[in-house]
Amino acid sequence: MTDKPIQPWQRLHPEFKLNGLPIALEALEDVAYSLTKEGEAFEREYGEFLLDWLDQSEDIWVKTSGSTGAPKNWKVKKEHFLASARLTGEVFELFPGRRTLLGIPGSFIAGKMMFVRALVLGLDLLVVRPSKNPLKKTGGRFSFVAMTPYQLSHSLEDISRVETILVGGAPIAKSQVQQLDGHRGRVVASYGMTETLTHVALREVHPKFEPSFQALPGVHFTTDDRDCLCIQADYLGLESLQTEDLVELIDSEHFIWKGRLDRVINSGGIKLFPEQIEDKLDALIPYRYFIGSIEHNHLGRQVVLFIESEEVPVNLLEEIQNLADFEKAEKPKRIHWFSQFEELHSGKVDRLKTQNKTPDQVSELQIQ
């Protein structure tokens, strides 16, 4: 790259470190190439991204997660990556030299953005193999770590070493919030997607709990006639990004997320939000699960609990029947058991394919 002009996205912060070692622009391309050829699978993902990032093109292609439909390629200007990274740095006070941990796959936009933040802000980035507890085999303290709710639940014994944990990819359940009691650090839930280059809104979870998401500076929200969120973010070049997320809009900068429109269950004329039901079940079920529905002659759709497990606990049906904070219509009438769920390329559960798959076992619930 020495015979070509240096582009804005190729200007590394002088304090940037990778795995504790300073690295200059001239060497970064060699490192990226080496990762693609000799690295483990997760390292190859980051190597390929870095090679794309460091070329002369003003744009880069990323793939959406597929959680709201078929995955698609999304063309993004690198200047928007830079703007997003700088804004995150301001919001979370990520000053040069701050130590951060990257333990999520490079196929996720969140993983790509963690790398860009480190390059732009001069962070000391430690990259580890993605696992349910990315902190386990690390030492020392971290200023900033991005995690999924699943990782957070499995990292509780180590999170005392982290100042701020940014949680995304799925909603945080009430039971997870309760598990944070005594933790001295800060935990923040994020709202965003590939198209918004991760978060455009944040919600404090711990030590202070906020029920609503607050827009990042420069972001504004409206809703359409379905009460689905619409996003305006000039720094990302988004004049009006229409989502399928049902929300309670408080004002142009605050909303309460209710669930996905394409997952709403109309059972007997009552609209039910699977994500809200899942939140109530979280403390009860130790397996991977979700709420879906099947056709029903009288109700239209019948609520079904889908569980991934080799075992079928005999007492689970009784425990669900005895839950006090459920509305009658919310209680699942059936459980479909699977030894393995169908998955999207991102690792998230493919709810639609799983619901259309023949279960390994069915349990009927007699809930009055």
C-alpha positions as a Markdown table, in Angstrom:
| # | Residue | x | y | z |
|---|---|---|---|---|
| 1 | Met | 0.0 | 0.0 | 0.0 |
| 2 | Thr | 3.1 | 2.3 | 0.2 |
| 3 | Asp | 2.7 | 3.4 | -3.5 |
| 4 | Lys | -0.9 | 4.3 | -3.1 |
| 5 | Pro | -2.5 | 7.2 | -1.2 |
| 6 | Ile | -3.5 | 6.5 | 2.4 |
| 7 | Gln | -7.2 | 6.4 | 2.8 |
| 8 | Pro | -9.0 | 7.6 | 6.0 |
| 9 | Trp | -9.9 | 4.0 | 7.0 |
| 10 | Gln | -6.2 | 3.0 | 6.6 |
| 11 | Arg | -5.0 | 5.5 | 9.2 |
| 12 | Leu | -4.4 | 3.5 | 12.3 |
| 13 | His | -4.3 | 5.1 | 15.7 |
| 14 | Pro | -0.7 | 5.1 | 16.9 |
| 15 | Glu | -1.7 | 3.5 | 20.1 |
| 16 | Phe | -3.5 | 0.5 | 18.5 |
| 17 | Lys | -2.4 | -2.8 | 19.8 |
| 18 | Leu | -3.4 | -6.3 | 18.8 |
| 19 | Asn | -3.1 | -9.0 | 21.4 |
| 20 | Gly | -0.9 | -6.7 | 23.5 |
| 21 | Leu | 1.6 | -5.8 | 20.7 |
| 22 | Pro | 1.8 | -2.5 | 18.8 |
| 23 | Ile | 1.2 | -2.9 | 15.1 |
| 24 | Ala | 1.7 | -0.4 | 12.3 |
| 25 | Leu | -0.2 | -0.1 | 9.0 |
| 26 | Glu | 2.7 | -1.6 | 7.0 |
| 27 | Ala | 2.6 | -4.8 | 9.1 |
| 28 | Leu | -1.2 | -5.1 | 9.5 |
| 29 | Glu | -1.8 | -6.3 | 6.0 |
| 30 | Asp | 0.8 | -9.0 | 6.4 |
| 31 | Val | -0.9 | -10.0 | 9.7 |
| 32 | Ala | -4.3 | -10.2 | 8.0 |
| 33 | Tyr | -2.9 | -12.3 | 5.1 |
| 34 | Ser | -1.2 | -14.6 | 7.6 |
| 35 | Leu | -4.5 | -15.1 | 9.5 |
| 36 | Thr | -6.3 | -16.1 | 6.3 |
| 37 | Lys | -3.7 | -18.7 | 5.5 |
| 38 | Glu | -2.6 | -20.0 | 8.8 |
| 39 | Gly | -5.1 | -19.0 | 11.4 |
| 40 | Glu | -7.9 | -20.9 | 13.0 |
| 41 | Ala | -11.4 | -20.5 | 11.6 |
| 42 | Phe | -12.3 | -17.5 | 13.7 |
| 43 | Glu | -9.0 | -15.9 | 12.9 |
| 44 | Arg | -9.5 | -16.4 | 9.2 |
| 45 | Glu | -12.8 | -14.5 | 9.4 |
| 46 | Tyr | -11.0 | -11.5 | 10.9 |
| 47 | Gly | -8.1 | -11.8 | 8.4 |
| 48 | Glu | -10.5 | -11.7 | 5.5 |
| 49 | Phe | -12.3 | -8.7 | 6.9 |
| 50 | Leu | -9.1 | -6.8 | 7.5 |
| 51 | Leu | -7.9 | -7.4 | 3.9 |
| 52 | Asp | -11.2 | -6.0 | 2.7 |
| 53 | Trp | -11.0 | -3.1 | 5.1 |
| 54 | Leu | -7.4 | -2.2 | 4.1 |
| 55 | Asp | -8.0 | -2.1 | 0.3 |
| 56 | Gln | -8.6 | 1.1 | -1.6 |
| 57 | Ser | -12.3 | 0.6 | -2.0 |
| 58 | Glu | -14.6 | 3.1 | -0.3 |
| 59 | Asp | -17.2 | 0.4 | 0.4 |
| 60 | Ile | -17.3 | -3.0 | 2.0 |
| 61 | Trp | -19.8 | -5.8 | 1.8 |
| 62 | Val | -21.3 | -7.4 | 4.9 |
| 63 | Lys | -24.0 | -10.0 | 5.3 |
| 64 | Thr | -27.1 | -9.6 | 7.4 |
| 65 | Ser | -27.7 | -12.2 | 10.1 |
| 66 | Gly | -30.8 | -13.7 | 8.5 |
| 67 | Ser | -32.8 | -13.5 | 11.7 |
| 68 | Thr | -35.6 | -11.6 | 9.9 |
| 69 | Gly | -35.5 | -13.4 | 6.6 |
| 70 | Ala | -33.0 | -14.7 | 4.1 |
| 71 | Pro | -29.5 | -13.4 | 4.7 |
| 72 | Lys | -28.5 | -10.7 | 2.2 |
| 73 | Asn | -25.4 | -8.8 | 1.3 |
| 74 | Trp | -25.3 | -5.2 | 2.4 |
| 75 | Lys | -23.0 | -2.6 | 0.9 |
| 76 | Val | -21.6 | -0.2 | 3.5 |
| 77 | Lys | -19.4 | 2.8 | 3.1 |
| 78 | Lys | -16.2 | 2.5 | 5.2 |
| 79 | Glu | -16.7 | 6.1 | 6.3 |
| 80 | His | -19.9 | 5.0 | 8.1 |
| 81 | Phe | -17.9 | 2.3 | 9.9 |
| 82 | Leu | -15.5 | 5.1 | 11.1 |
| 83 | Ala | -18.3 | 7.4 | 12.2 |
| 84 | Ser | -20.0 | 4.6 | 14.2 |
| 85 | Ala | -16.7 | 3.6 | 15.8 |
| 86 | Arg | -16.0 | 7.2 | 16.9 |
| 87 | Leu | -19.5 | 7.7 | 18.3 |
| 88 | Thr | -19.2 | 4.5 | 20.3 |
| 89 | Gly | -15.8 | 5.8 | 21.6 |
| 90 | Glu | -17.4 | 9.0 | 22.8 |
| 91 | Val | -20.4 | 7.4 | 24.4 |
| 92 | Phe | -18.4 | 4.8 | 26.3 |
| 93 | Glu | -15.3 | 7.0 | 26.8 |
| 94 | Leu | -13.0 | 4.5 | 25.1 |
| 95 | Phe | -9.8 | 6.5 | 25.3 |
| 96 | Pro | -6.5 | 5.3 | 23.6 |
| 97 | Gly | -4.9 | 2.5 | 25.4 |
| 98 | Arg | -8.0 | 1.1 | 26.9 |
| 99 | Arg | -8.0 | -2.7 | 26.9 |
| 100 | Thr | -10.8 | -4.5 | 25.1 |
| 101 | Leu | -11.8 | -8.1 | 24.4 |
| 102 | Leu | -13.1 | -9.6 | 21.2 |
| 103 | Gly | -14.7 | -13.0 | 21.7 |
| 104 | Ile | -17.5 | -13.1 | 19.2 |
| 105 | Pro | -17.3 | -14.4 | 15.6 |
| 106 | Gly | -16.0 | -12.3 | 12.8 |
| 107 | Ser | -19.1 | -13.2 | 10.8 |
| 108 | Phe | -21.1 | -10.9 | 13.2 |
| 109 | Ile | -21.2 | -7.2 | 12.5 |
| 110 | Ala | -20.5 | -6.7 | 16.2 |
| 111 | Gly | -17.2 | -8.5 | 15.8 |
| 112 | Lys | -16.2 | -6.4 | 12.8 |
| 113 | Met | -17.1 | -3.2 | 14.6 |
| 114 | Met | -15.0 | -4.2 | 17.6 |
| 115 | Phe | -12.0 | -4.5 | 15.4 |
| 116 | Val | -12.7 | -1.1 | 13.7 |
| 117 | Arg | -13.1 | 0.6 | 17.0 |
| 118 | Ala | -9.7 | -0.7 | 18.1 |
| 119 | Leu | -8.0 | 0.5 | 14.9 |
| 120 | Val | -9.6 | 3.9 | 15.0 |
| 121 | Leu | -9.6 | 4.7 | 18.7 |
| 122 | Gly | -6.2 | 3.2 | 19.6 |
| 123 | Leu | -7.5 | 0.4 | 21.8 |
| 124 | Asp | -5.5 | -2.6 | 23.0 |
| 125 | Leu | -7.6 | -5.4 | 21.5 |
| 126 | Leu | -7.2 | -9.0 | 22.7 |
| 127 | Val | -8.8 | -11.5 | 20.2 |
| 128 | Val | -9.8 | -14.9 | 21.6 |
| 129 | Arg | -11.6 | -17.9 | 20.2 |
| 130 | Pro | -15.4 | -17.4 | 20.5 |
| 131 | Ser | -16.9 | -19.4 | 23.3 |
| 132 | Lys | -19.6 | -19.3 | 26.0 |
| 133 | Asn | -17.1 | -17.7 | 28.4 |
| 134 | Pro | -14.6 | -15.6 | 26.4 |
| 135 | Leu | -13.1 | -14.2 | 29.6 |
| 136 | Lys | -12.2 | -17.6 | 31.0 |
| 137 | Lys | -8.7 | -18.0 | 29.6 |
| 138 | Thr | -7.7 | -14.3 | 29.8 |
| 139 | Gly | -6.0 | -12.4 | 32.6 |
| 140 | Gly | -6.1 | -8.8 | 33.8 |
| 141 | Arg | -8.9 | -6.2 | 33.5 |
| 142 | Phe | -10.8 | -5.0 | 30.5 |
| 143 | Ser | -12.4 | -1.6 | 29.9 |
| 144 | Phe | -14.9 | -2.8 | 27.3 |
| 145 | Val | -16.3 | -6.2 | 26.2 |
| 146 | Ala | -19.1 | -7.0 | 23.8 |
| 147 | Met | -21.1 | -10.2 | 24.5 |
| 148 | Thr | -24.2 | -12.1 | 23.7 |
| 149 | Pro | -26.7 | -12.8 | 26.5 |
| 150 | Tyr | -25.7 | -16.4 | 26.3 |
| 151 | Gln | -22.0 | -15.5 | 26.9 |
| 152 | Leu | -23.0 | -13.2 | 29.7 |
| 153 | Ser | -24.8 | -16.0 | 31.6 |
| 154 | His | -21.7 | -18.2 | 31.3 |
| 155 | Ser | -19.2 | -15.5 | 32.3 |
| 156 | Leu | -20.6 | -14.4 | 35.6 |
| 157 | Glu | -17.6 | -15.6 | 37.6 |
| 158 | Asp | -15.3 | -13.5 | 35.5 |
| 159 | Ile | -17.1 | -10.3 | 34.7 |
| 160 | Ser | -15.8 | -8.5 | 37.8 |
| 161 | Arg | -12.7 | -7.8 | 35.6 |
| 162 | Val | -14.8 | -5.8 | 33.1 |
| 163 | Glu | -15.7 | -2.1 | 33.5 |
| 164 | Thr | -18.4 | -2.1 | 30.8 |
| 165 | Ile | -20.2 | -5.0 | 29.1 |
| 166 | Leu | -22.2 | -4.3 | 25.9 |
| 167 | Val | -24.8 | -7.0 | 25.4 |
| 168 | Gly | -26.4 | -7.6 | 22.0 |
| 169 | Gly | -27.7 | -10.1 | 19.5 |
| 170 | Ala | -30.7 | -11.0 | 21.6 |
| 171 | Pro | -32.8 | -9.6 | 24.5 |
| 172 | Ile | -31.5 | -9.8 | 28.1 |
| 173 | Ala | -33.9 | -11.8 | 30.2 |
| 174 | Lys | -35.0 | -10.8 | 33.7 |
| 175 | Ser | -33.3 | -13.7 | 35.3 |
| 176 | Gln | -30.0 | -12.6 | 33.7 |
| 177 | Val | -30.4 | -9.1 | 35.2 |
| 178 | Gln | -31.0 | -10.6 | 38.6 |
| 179 | Gln | -27.8 | -12.6 | 38.3 |
| 180 | Leu | -25.8 | -9.3 | 38.1 |
| 181 | Asp | -26.6 | -8.4 | 41.7 |
| 182 | Gly | -23.3 | -7.5 | 43.4 |
| 183 | His | -21.5 | -6.9 | 40.1 |
| 184 | Arg | -19.6 | -3.6 | 40.3 |
| 185 | Gly | -19.3 | -2.9 | 36.6 |
| 186 | Arg | -21.7 | -1.6 | 34.1 |
| 187 | Val | -23.9 | -3.7 | 31.8 |
| 188 | Val | -25.6 | -2.1 | 28.8 |
| 189 | Ala | -28.1 | -3.7 | 26.4 |
| 190 | Ser | -27.9 | -2.6 | 22.8 |
| 191 | Tyr | -30.4 | -2.2 | 20.0 |
| 192 | Gly | -29.1 | -2.4 | 16.4 |
| 193 | Met | -28.6 | -4.6 | 13.4 |
| 194 | Thr | -26.1 | -5.1 | 10.5 |
| 195 | Glu | -27.7 | -2.2 | 8.6 |
| 196 | Thr | -27.0 | 0.2 | 11.5 |
| 197 | Leu | -23.5 | -1.1 | 12.1 |
| 198 | Thr | -24.5 | -2.4 | 15.5 |
| 199 | His | -26.1 | -0.2 | 18.1 |
| 200 | Val | -28.1 | 2.9 | 17.5 |
| 201 | Ala | -29.8 | 2.8 | 20.9 |
| 202 | Leu | -28.7 | 1.7 | 24.4 |
| 203 | Arg | -30.4 | 0.6 | 27.6 |
| 204 | Glu | -28.8 | 0.6 | 31.0 |
| 205 | Val | -29.3 | -2.8 | 32.7 |
| 206 | His | -26.9 | -2.7 | 35.6 |
| 207 | Pro | -26.3 | -1.2 | 38.1 |
| 208 | Lys | -29.3 | 1.0 | 37.2 |
| 209 | Phe | -32.1 | -0.7 | 35.3 |
| 210 | Glu | -33.8 | 1.3 | 32.5 |
| 211 | Pro | -36.9 | -0.1 | 30.7 |
| 212 | Ser | -36.5 | 2.0 | 27.6 |
| 213 | Phe | -33.8 | 2.3 | 24.9 |
| 214 | Gln | -32.2 | 5.7 | 24.4 |
| 215 | Ala | -31.0 | 6.8 | 21.0 |
| 216 | Leu | -27.3 | 7.6 | 20.4 |
| 217 | Pro | -26.5 | 11.2 | 19.6 |
| 218 | Gly | -27.7 | 12.0 | 16.1 |
| 219 | Val | -30.3 | 9.1 | 15.9 |
| 220 | His | -34.0 | 9.7 | 15.8 |
| 221 | Phe | -37.0 | 7.4 | 15.8 |
| 222 | Thr | -40.5 | 7.3 | 14.5 |
| 223 | Thr | -43.0 | 4.5 | 13.9 |
| 224 | Asp | -45.2 | 3.5 | 11.0 |
| 225 | Asp | -48.9 | 2.6 | 11.2 |
| 226 | Arg | -48.0 | -0.9 | 12.5 |
| 227 | Asp | -46.1 | 0.6 | 15.4 |
| 228 | Cys | -42.8 | -0.7 | 13.9 |
| 229 | Leu | -39.7 | 1.4 | 14.5 |
| 230 | Cys | -38.2 | 3.6 | 11.8 |
| 231 | Ile | -34.6 | 4.8 | 12.2 |
| 232 | Gln | -32.9 | 8.0 | 11.0 |
| 233 | Ala | -29.2 | 8.2 | 11.5 |
| 234 | Asp | -27.4 | 10.8 | 9.3 |
| 235 | Tyr | -23.9 | 9.6 | 10.4 |
| 236 | Leu | -24.7 | 6.3 | 8.8 |
| 237 | Gly | -26.4 | 7.7 | 5.7 |
| 238 | Leu | -29.8 | 6.4 | 6.9 |
| 239 | Glu | -32.7 | 8.7 | 6.1 |
| 240 | Ser | -35.4 | 6.2 | 7.0 |
| 241 | Leu | -34.6 | 2.6 | 7.8 |
| 242 | Gln | -37.9 | 0.7 | 8.3 |
| 243 | Thr | -37.7 | -2.2 | 10.7 |
| 244 | Glu | -40.1 | -5.0 | 11.7 |
| 245 | Asp | -39.6 | -4.3 | 15.4 |
| 246 | Leu | -42.8 | -3.5 | 17.3 |
| 247 | Val | -42.1 | -0.7 | 19.9 |
| 248 | Glu | -43.8 | 1.6 | 22.3 |
| 249 | Leu | -42.5 | 5.0 | 21.1 |
| 250 | Ile | -42.0 | 7.3 | 24.0 |
| 251 | Asp | -40.5 | 10.2 | 22.0 |
| 252 | Ser | -38.1 | 10.6 | 19.1 |
| 253 | Glu | -35.2 | 9.4 | 21.2 |
| 254 | His | -36.7 | 6.7 | 23.5 |
| 255 | Phe | -38.7 | 3.5 | 22.9 |
| 256 | Ile | -39.6 | 0.3 | 24.7 |
| 257 | Trp | -39.0 | -2.8 | 22.5 |
| 258 | Lys | -41.9 | -5.2 | 22.5 |
| 259 | Gly | -40.9 | -7.8 | 19.9 |
| 260 | Arg | -40.7 | -8.8 | 16.2 |
| 261 | Leu | -43.8 | -8.1 | 14.1 |
| 262 | Asp | -43.2 | -11.3 | 12.2 |
| 263 | Arg | -43.2 | -13.4 | 15.4 |
| 264 | Val | -46.5 | -12.0 | 16.9 |
| 265 | Ile | -49.0 | -14.8 | 17.6 |
| 266 | Asn | -52.7 | -14.1 | 17.2 |
| 267 | Ser | -54.3 | -16.7 | 19.4 |
| 268 | Gly | -58.1 | -16.5 | 19.7 |
| 269 | Gly | -57.9 | -12.8 | 18.7 |
| 270 | Ile | -55.3 | -12.0 | 21.4 |
| 271 | Lys | -51.9 | -10.7 | 20.2 |
| 272 | Leu | -49.1 | -12.4 | 22.0 |
| 273 | Phe | -45.4 | -11.4 | 21.9 |
| 274 | Pro | -43.1 | -14.5 | 22.0 |
| 275 | Glu | -40.2 | -12.5 | 23.4 |
| 276 | Gln | -42.2 | -11.4 | 26.4 |
| 277 | Ile | -43.3 | -15.0 | 27.1 |
| 278 | Glu | -39.7 | -16.2 | 26.7 |
| 279 | Asp | -38.6 | -13.7 | 29.3 |
| 280 | Lys | -41.0 | -15.1 | 31.9 |
| 281 | Leu | -39.8 | -18.7 | 31.2 |
| 282 | Asp | -36.1 | -17.9 | 31.3 |
| 283 | Ala | -35.4 | -18.8 | 34.9 |
| 284 | Leu | -37.3 | -22.1 | 34.6 |
| 285 | Ile | -35.7 | -23.6 | 31.5 |
| 286 | Pro | -32.0 | -24.5 | 31.4 |
| 287 | Tyr | -32.0 | -25.4 | 27.7 |
| 288 | Arg | -32.1 | -23.4 | 24.5 |
| 289 | Tyr | -35.8 | -22.7 | 23.7 |
| 290 | Phe | -38.2 | -20.3 | 22.0 |
| 291 | Ile | -41.9 | -19.6 | 21.8 |
| 292 | Gly | -43.6 | -20.2 | 18.5 |
| 293 | Ser | -47.0 | -21.4 | 17.3 |
| 294 | Ile | -48.8 | -24.0 | 15.2 |
| 295 | Glu | -52.2 | -23.9 | 13.4 |
| 296 | His | -55.3 | -24.5 | 15.6 |
| 297 | Asn | -58.9 | -25.1 | 14.5 |
| 298 | His | -60.5 | -22.8 | 17.0 |
| 299 | Leu | -57.7 | -20.3 | 18.1 |
| 300 | Gly | -56.2 | -19.8 | 14.7 |
| 301 | Arg | -52.7 | -20.2 | 16.2 |
| 302 | Gln | -51.7 | -22.1 | 19.3 |
| 303 | Val | -48.8 | -21.1 | 21.5 |
| 304 | Val | -46.1 | -23.8 | 21.5 |
| 305 | Leu | -42.8 | -24.0 | 23.5 |
| 306 | Phe | -39.9 | -25.3 | 21.4 |
| 307 | Ile | -37.0 | -26.8 | 23.4 |
| 308 | Glu | -33.7 | -28.2 | 22.4 |
| 309 | Ser | -32.7 | -31.0 | 24.7 |
| 310 | Glu | -32.0 | -34.7 | 24.7 |
| 311 | Glu | -33.9 | -35.0 | 28.0 |
| 312 | Val | -37.6 | -34.4 | 28.7 |
| 313 | Pro | -37.9 | -33.4 | 32.3 |
| 314 | Val | -41.0 | -34.9 | 33.8 |
| 315 | Asn | -41.7 | -31.9 | 36.2 |
| 316 | Leu | -41.4 | -29.2 | 33.6 |
| 317 | Leu | -45.1 | -29.3 | 32.6 |
| 318 | Glu | -46.3 | -28.9 | 36.2 |
| 319 | Glu | -43.9 | -26.0 | 36.9 |
| 320 | Ile | -45.1 | -24.1 | 33.8 |
| 321 | Gln | -48.7 | -24.7 | 34.9 |
| 322 | Asn | -47.9 | -23.2 | 38.3 |
| 323 | Leu | -46.2 | -20.0 | 37.1 |
| 324 | Ala | -48.1 | -17.1 | 38.6 |
| 325 | Asp | -47.1 | -14.2 | 36.3 |
| 326 | Phe | -48.6 | -15.7 | 33.1 |
| 327 | Glu | -51.8 | -14.6 | 31.4 |
| 328 | Lys | -54.0 | -17.5 | 30.5 |
| 329 | Ala | -53.5 | -17.0 | 26.8 |
| 330 | Glu | -49.7 | -16.9 | 27.2 |
| 331 | Lys | -49.3 | -20.4 | 28.6 |
| 332 | Pro | -48.0 | -22.9 | 26.1 |
| 333 | Lys | -50.4 | -25.7 | 25.3 |
| 334 | Arg | -47.7 | -27.9 | 23.8 |
| 335 | Ile | -44.0 | -28.5 | 24.0 |
| 336 | His | -42.1 | -29.7 | 20.9 |
| 337 | Trp | -38.8 | -31.3 | 21.8 |
| 338 | Phe | -35.8 | -31.4 | 19.5 |
| 339 | Ser | -32.3 | -32.8 | 19.9 |
| 340 | Gln | -31.0 | -30.0 | 17.8 |
| 341 | Phe | -32.6 | -26.8 | 16.4 |
| 342 | Glu | -32.1 | -25.6 | 12.9 |
| 343 | Glu | -29.7 | -22.6 | 12.8 |
| 344 | Leu | -28.9 | -19.6 | 10.7 |
| 345 | His | -25.4 | -19.0 | 9.4 |
| 346 | Ser | -24.9 | -16.6 | 12.3 |
| 347 | Gly | -25.5 | -19.4 | 14.9 |
| 348 | Lys | -28.9 | -18.0 | 15.9 |
| 349 | Val | -31.9 | -20.3 | 16.0 |
| 350 | Asp | -33.8 | -20.5 | 12.7 |
| 351 | Arg | -37.2 | -20.3 | 14.2 |
| 352 | Leu | -39.2 | -20.7 | 11.0 |
| 353 | Lys | -37.4 | -23.9 | 9.9 |
| 354 | Thr | -37.5 | -25.4 | 13.4 |
| 355 | Gln | -41.2 | -24.8 | 13.7 |
| 356 | Asn | -41.8 | -26.5 | 10.4 |
| 357 | Lys | -39.7 | -29.5 | 11.4 |
| 358 | Thr | -41.1 | -32.7 | 12.8 |
| 359 | Pro | -40.3 | -32.7 | 16.6 |
| 360 | Asp | -38.5 | -35.7 | 18.2 |
| 361 | Gln | -41.2 | -35.7 | 20.9 |
| 362 | Val | -44.4 | -33.8 | 21.8 |
| 363 | Ser | -45.7 | -33.1 | 25.2 |
| 364 | Glu | -49.3 | -32.0 | 25.6 |
| 365 | Leu | -50.1 | -29.4 | 28.3 |
| 366 | Gln | -53.5 | -29.4 | 30.0 |
| 367 | Ile | -53.5 | -25.8 | 31.3 |
| 368 | Gln | -56.8 | -24.4 | 32.5 |
